[in-house]
Amino acid sequence: MSPIELNKRQEEILRIVKGNGPITGEQIAERLHLTRATLRPDLAILTMAGFLDARPRVGYFYSGKKPGHDVTDTMNNMKVKDFQSIPVVVRENVSVYDAISQMFLDDVGTLFVVDKNSLLTGVLSRKDLLRTSIGSQDLTAIPVHIIMTRMPNITYCFKADSLIQVANRLINQQIDALPVVEELSNGLKVVGRITKTNITRAFLSLSESHEL
Ligand code: ADP
């Protein structure tokens, strides 16, 4: 069983919380001249590993406990909500040409397609768009709903799912990204994006460190 290892930033956070807790994530971020979003994975790891406790509306405080979790426990506790990215969505009637532009503009490899109520209807990958582009068709005349992978064949996840579950789905389905959704009465609202990059980042945040 390997003990959890912390990286420099996580140690810095521990030092701040030890000296100033209870302290909010926002305040920790200010002291480190970083954004709250940047710190989210580190705070999640420190909380899950038992170094910090978090109370809603109070903040983080040092638990003083010896970490009882090993790396496997910590990984199982890593949740989508702590590592997800902002989703990039397009409407169903957008042209393939515009979807390709959108992919470059937002620097993503997967677009999620939504209807007029912003509910998930499809997914577009790079190869979906490439496949269409190698025909001799006018890309400005083809709406993305013709070529997208559509519901109900979309693999998705929820904020509370573990990253391990997501990683399993990405590997088993041989896909690069999952939409993070919330279930509404009339469909699925897209609230985030989890890609192989997020998983790799989470993996790094566990490993780019030295033993405590
Ligand atoms: P690429 O095709 O660019 O390598 P992917 O491996 O992610 O990217 O996509 C492979 C196929 O799976 C594409 O046809 C794409 O529409 C589909 N796909 C991508 N993500 C999902 C998902 N979350 N659920 C269902 N199908 C998906």
CSV table of C-alpha atoms and ligand atoms in Angstrom, one decimal:
chain,number,residue,atom,x,y,z
A,1,MET,CA,0.0,0.0,0.0
A,2,SER,CA,1.7,3.3,-1.1
A,3,PRO,CA,1.1,6.3,1.1
A,4,ILE,CA,-0.4,9.3,-0.6
A,5,GLU,CA,2.3,11.7,-1.9
A,6,LEU,CA,1.8,15.4,-2.2
A,7,ASN,CA,3.1,17.9,-4.7
A,8,LYS,CA,4.6,21.3,-3.9
A,9,ARG,CA,1.3,23.2,-4.3
A,10,GLN,CA,-0.6,20.7,-2.1
A,11,GLU,CA,2.0,21.2,0.6
A,12,GLU,CA,1.8,24.9,0.3
A,13,ILE,CA,-2.0,24.7,0.7
A,14,LEU,CA,-1.6,22.5,3.8
A,15,ARG,CA,0.8,25.1,5.2
A,16,ILE,CA,-1.7,27.9,4.6
A,17,VAL,CA,-4.6,26.0,6.1
A,18,LYS,CA,-2.6,24.9,9.1
A,19,GLY,CA,-1.7,28.5,9.8
A,20,ASN,CA,-5.0,30.2,8.9
A,21,GLY,CA,-7.8,27.7,8.9
A,22,PRO,CA,-10.7,27.7,8.7
A,23,ILE,CA,-10.2,29.4,5.4
A,24,THR,CA,-12.2,29.3,2.2
A,25,GLY,CA,-11.0,28.0,-1.1
A,26,GLU,CA,-11.2,31.5,-2.5
A,27,GLN,CA,-8.9,32.9,0.2
A,28,ILE,CA,-6.4,30.1,-0.3
A,29,ALA,CA,-6.4,30.8,-4.0
A,30,GLU,CA,-5.8,34.5,-3.4
A,31,ARG,CA,-2.8,33.8,-1.2
A,32,LEU,CA,-1.3,31.6,-3.9
A,33,HIS,CA,-2.2,34.1,-6.7
A,34,LEU,CA,-4.2,31.4,-8.4
A,35,THR,CA,-7.8,30.9,-9.3
A,36,ARG,CA,-10.2,28.8,-7.3
A,37,ALA,CA,-10.7,26.6,-10.3
A,38,THR,CA,-7.0,25.8,-10.6
A,39,LEU,CA,-6.9,24.8,-6.9
A,40,ARG,CA,-10.0,22.6,-7.1
A,41,PRO,CA,-8.2,19.3,-7.9
A,42,ASP,CA,-5.6,19.8,-5.2
A,43,LEU,CA,-8.2,20.7,-2.5
A,44,ALA,CA,-10.2,17.6,-3.5
A,45,ILE,CA,-7.2,15.4,-3.2
A,46,LEU,CA,-6.2,16.8,0.2
A,47,THR,CA,-9.7,16.4,1.5
A,48,MET,CA,-10.2,12.9,0.2
A,49,ALA,CA,-6.8,11.8,1.5
A,50,GLY,CA,-7.8,13.0,5.0
A,51,PHE,CA,-5.4,16.0,5.4
A,52,LEU,CA,-8.1,18.6,5.3
A,53,ASP,CA,-11.7,18.8,6.3
A,54,ALA,CA,-14.2,21.0,4.5
A,55,ARG,CA,-17.3,22.5,6.0
A,56,PRO,CA,-19.9,24.2,3.8
A,57,ARG,CA,-19.9,28.0,4.4
A,58,VAL,CA,-17.0,27.7,6.9
A,59,GLY,CA,-14.1,26.6,4.8
A,60,TYR,CA,-11.1,24.2,5.0
A,61,PHE,CA,-9.3,23.3,8.2
A,62,TYR,CA,-6.4,21.0,9.0
A,63,SER,CA,-7.8,17.8,10.3
A,64,GLY,CA,-4.6,16.9,12.1
A,65,LYS,CA,-5.3,13.3,11.3
A,66,LYS,CA,-2.6,11.0,9.9
A,67,PRO,CA,-3.7,10.2,6.3
A,68,GLY,CA,-5.4,6.8,6.5
A,69,HIS,CA,-6.0,6.4,2.8
A,70,ASP,CA,-3.7,4.9,0.3
A,71,VAL,CA,-3.5,6.0,-3.3
A,72,THR,CA,-6.2,3.6,-4.5
A,73,ASP,CA,-8.7,5.0,-2.0
A,74,THR,CA,-7.8,8.5,-3.1
A,75,MET,CA,-8.3,7.6,-6.7
A,76,ASN,CA,-11.7,6.0,-6.0
A,77,ASN,CA,-12.7,9.2,-4.3
A,78,MET,CA,-11.7,11.5,-7.2
A,79,LYS,CA,-15.0,12.8,-8.6
A,80,VAL,CA,-15.9,14.3,-12.0
A,81,LYS,CA,-17.0,17.6,-10.4
A,82,ASP,CA,-13.5,18.3,-9.3
A,83,PHE,CA,-11.8,17.7,-12.6
A,84,GLN,CA,-14.3,18.5,-15.3
A,85,SER,CA,-13.9,21.2,-18.0
A,86,ILE,CA,-16.3,23.6,-19.5
A,87,PRO,CA,-18.4,22.0,-22.3
A,88,VAL,CA,-18.3,23.3,-25.8
A,89,VAL,CA,-21.7,22.9,-27.4
A,90,VAL,CA,-23.3,23.6,-30.8
A,91,ARG,CA,-26.9,23.6,-32.0
A,92,GLU,CA,-28.2,20.8,-34.2
A,93,ASN,CA,-28.7,23.0,-37.3
A,94,VAL,CA,-25.2,24.4,-37.3
A,95,SER,CA,-23.2,23.4,-40.5
A,96,VAL,CA,-20.3,21.0,-40.5
A,97,TYR,CA,-18.2,23.9,-41.6
A,98,ASP,CA,-19.1,26.0,-38.6
A,99,ALA,CA,-18.6,23.1,-36.3
A,100,ILE,CA,-15.1,22.6,-37.6
A,101,SER,CA,-14.4,26.3,-37.0
A,102,GLN,CA,-15.9,26.0,-33.5
A,103,MET,CA,-13.5,23.1,-32.7
A,104,PHE,CA,-10.5,25.2,-33.7
A,105,LEU,CA,-11.8,28.3,-31.9
A,106,ASP,CA,-12.3,26.5,-28.6
A,107,ASP,CA,-9.4,24.2,-29.0
A,108,VAL,CA,-11.4,21.0,-28.2
A,109,GLY,CA,-11.6,17.6,-29.9
A,110,THR,CA,-15.2,16.9,-29.1
A,111,LEU,CA,-18.3,19.0,-29.5
A,112,PHE,CA,-21.6,18.3,-27.8
A,113,VAL,CA,-24.8,19.0,-29.8
A,114,VAL,CA,-27.9,20.4,-28.1
A,115,ASP,CA,-31.4,21.3,-29.1
A,116,LYS,CA,-33.2,24.6,-28.7
A,117,ASN,CA,-33.8,23.8,-25.1
A,118,SER,CA,-30.1,23.2,-24.5
A,119,LEU,CA,-30.7,19.5,-24.0
A,120,LEU,CA,-28.1,16.9,-25.2
A,121,THR,CA,-28.9,15.4,-28.6
A,122,GLY,CA,-25.5,14.4,-30.0
A,123,VAL,CA,-21.7,14.2,-30.0
A,124,LEU,CA,-19.3,15.2,-32.8
A,125,SER,CA,-15.7,14.0,-32.8
A,126,ARG,CA,-12.8,15.1,-34.9
A,127,LYS,CA,-13.1,12.0,-37.1
A,128,ASP,CA,-16.9,12.5,-37.6
A,129,LEU,CA,-16.1,15.9,-39.1
A,130,LEU,CA,-13.1,14.6,-41.1
A,131,ARG,CA,-15.1,11.8,-42.5
A,132,THR,CA,-17.6,14.3,-43.9
A,133,SER,CA,-14.9,16.6,-45.1
A,134,ILE,CA,-13.2,14.1,-47.4
A,135,GLY,CA,-16.4,13.8,-49.5
A,136,SER,CA,-16.8,16.4,-52.2
A,137,GLN,CA,-19.9,17.9,-50.4
A,138,ASP,CA,-20.5,21.6,-49.5
A,139,LEU,CA,-19.7,21.6,-45.8
A,140,THR,CA,-21.7,24.8,-45.3
A,141,ALA,CA,-24.9,23.0,-46.5
A,142,ILE,CA,-24.7,19.9,-44.2
A,143,PRO,CA,-26.2,20.4,-40.7
A,144,VAL,CA,-24.3,18.5,-37.9
A,145,HIS,CA,-27.4,16.5,-36.9
A,146,ILE,CA,-27.0,14.5,-40.1
A,147,ILE,CA,-23.5,13.2,-39.1
A,148,MET,CA,-23.4,13.3,-35.3
A,149,THR,CA,-23.6,10.3,-32.9
A,150,ARG,CA,-27.0,10.7,-31.4
A,151,MET,CA,-29.0,10.0,-28.3
A,152,PRO,CA,-29.7,7.4,-26.9
A,153,ASN,CA,-26.3,6.1,-28.0
A,154,ILE,CA,-24.3,8.7,-26.1
A,155,THR,CA,-22.2,7.7,-23.1
A,156,TYR,CA,-22.4,10.4,-20.4
A,157,CYS,CA,-21.6,10.9,-16.8
A,158,PHE,CA,-22.7,12.9,-13.7
A,159,LYS,CA,-20.8,15.2,-11.5
A,160,ALA,CA,-20.8,12.8,-8.6
A,161,ASP,CA,-19.4,9.9,-10.7
A,162,SER,CA,-15.8,8.8,-9.9
A,163,LEU,CA,-13.1,9.5,-12.4
A,164,ILE,CA,-12.3,5.8,-12.4
A,165,GLN,CA,-15.8,5.0,-13.7
A,166,VAL,CA,-15.3,7.7,-16.4
A,167,ALA,CA,-11.9,6.3,-17.3
A,168,ASN,CA,-13.5,2.8,-17.7
A,169,ARG,CA,-16.1,4.1,-20.0
A,170,LEU,CA,-13.6,6.1,-22.1
A,171,ILE,CA,-11.5,3.0,-22.6
A,172,ASN,CA,-14.3,0.4,-23.1
A,173,GLN,CA,-16.2,2.6,-25.6
A,174,GLN,CA,-13.0,3.8,-27.3
A,175,ILE,CA,-14.0,7.4,-27.1
A,176,ASP,CA,-12.2,10.6,-26.1
A,177,ALA,CA,-14.8,12.5,-24.1
A,178,LEU,CA,-18.0,12.3,-22.1
A,179,PRO,CA,-20.5,15.0,-21.5
A,180,VAL,CA,-21.2,15.7,-17.8
A,181,VAL,CA,-25.0,16.0,-17.5
A,182,GLU,CA,-27.8,16.8,-15.1
A,183,GLU,CA,-31.0,14.9,-15.5
A,184,LEU,CA,-34.1,17.2,-16.1
A,185,SER,CA,-37.6,16.0,-16.6
A,186,ASN,CA,-37.4,16.6,-20.4
A,187,GLY,CA,-33.8,15.4,-21.1
A,188,LEU,CA,-30.2,15.9,-20.2
A,189,LYS,CA,-28.6,19.3,-19.6
A,190,VAL,CA,-24.9,19.5,-20.5
A,191,VAL,CA,-23.0,21.0,-17.6
A,192,GLY,CA,-19.4,19.8,-18.3
A,193,ARG,CA,-16.9,17.8,-20.3
A,194,ILE,CA,-14.5,15.1,-19.2
A,195,THR,CA,-11.8,14.1,-21.6
A,196,LYS,CA,-8.7,11.9,-21.6
A,197,THR,CA,-6.8,15.1,-20.8
A,198,ASN,CA,-8.8,15.6,-17.6
A,199,ILE,CA,-8.0,12.1,-16.6
A,200,THR,CA,-4.3,12.6,-17.4
A,201,ARG,CA,-4.3,15.8,-15.4
A,202,ALA,CA,-5.8,13.9,-12.4
A,203,PHE,CA,-3.3,11.2,-12.8
A,204,LEU,CA,-0.5,13.8,-12.8
A,205,SER,CA,-1.8,15.5,-9.7
A,206,LEU,CA,-1.4,12.2,-7.9
A,207,SER,CA,2.0,11.4,-9.2
A,208,GLU,CA,4.1,14.6,-9.7
A,209,SER,CA,5.1,14.7,-6.2
A,210,HIS,CA,7.4,13.4,-3.6
A,211,GLU,CA,6.7,11.3,-0.5
A,212,LEU,CA,5.4,13.2,2.5
B,1,ADP,P1,-12.2,10.5,-32.9
B,1,ADP,O1,-13.3,9.8,-33.7
B,1,ADP,O2,-11.9,11.9,-33.3
B,1,ADP,O3,-11.0,9.7,-32.6
B,1,ADP,P2,-13.7,9.6,-30.5
B,1,ADP,O4,-12.9,8.4,-30.4
B,1,ADP,O5,-14.1,10.3,-29.3
B,1,ADP,O6,-12.9,10.7,-31.4
B,1,ADP,O7,-15.0,9.3,-31.3
B,1,ADP,C1,-15.3,8.0,-32.0
B,1,ADP,C2,-16.7,7.9,-32.3
B,1,ADP,O8,-17.5,7.8,-31.1
B,1,ADP,C3,-17.3,9.1,-33.1
B,1,ADP,O9,-18.2,8.7,-34.1
B,1,ADP,C4,-18.0,10.0,-32.0
B,1,ADP,O10,-19.2,10.6,-32.5
B,1,ADP,C5,-18.4,8.9,-31.0
B,1,ADP,N1,-18.4,9.4,-29.7
B,1,ADP,C6,-17.6,10.3,-29.1
B,1,ADP,N2,-17.9,10.5,-27.8
B,1,ADP,C7,-19.0,9.8,-27.6
B,1,ADP,C8,-19.8,9.6,-26.4
B,1,ADP,N3,-19.5,10.3,-25.2
B,1,ADP,N4,-20.9,8.8,-26.5
B,1,ADP,C9,-21.1,8.2,-27.7
B,1,ADP,N5,-20.4,8.3,-28.8
B,1,ADP,C10,-19.3,9.1,-28.7
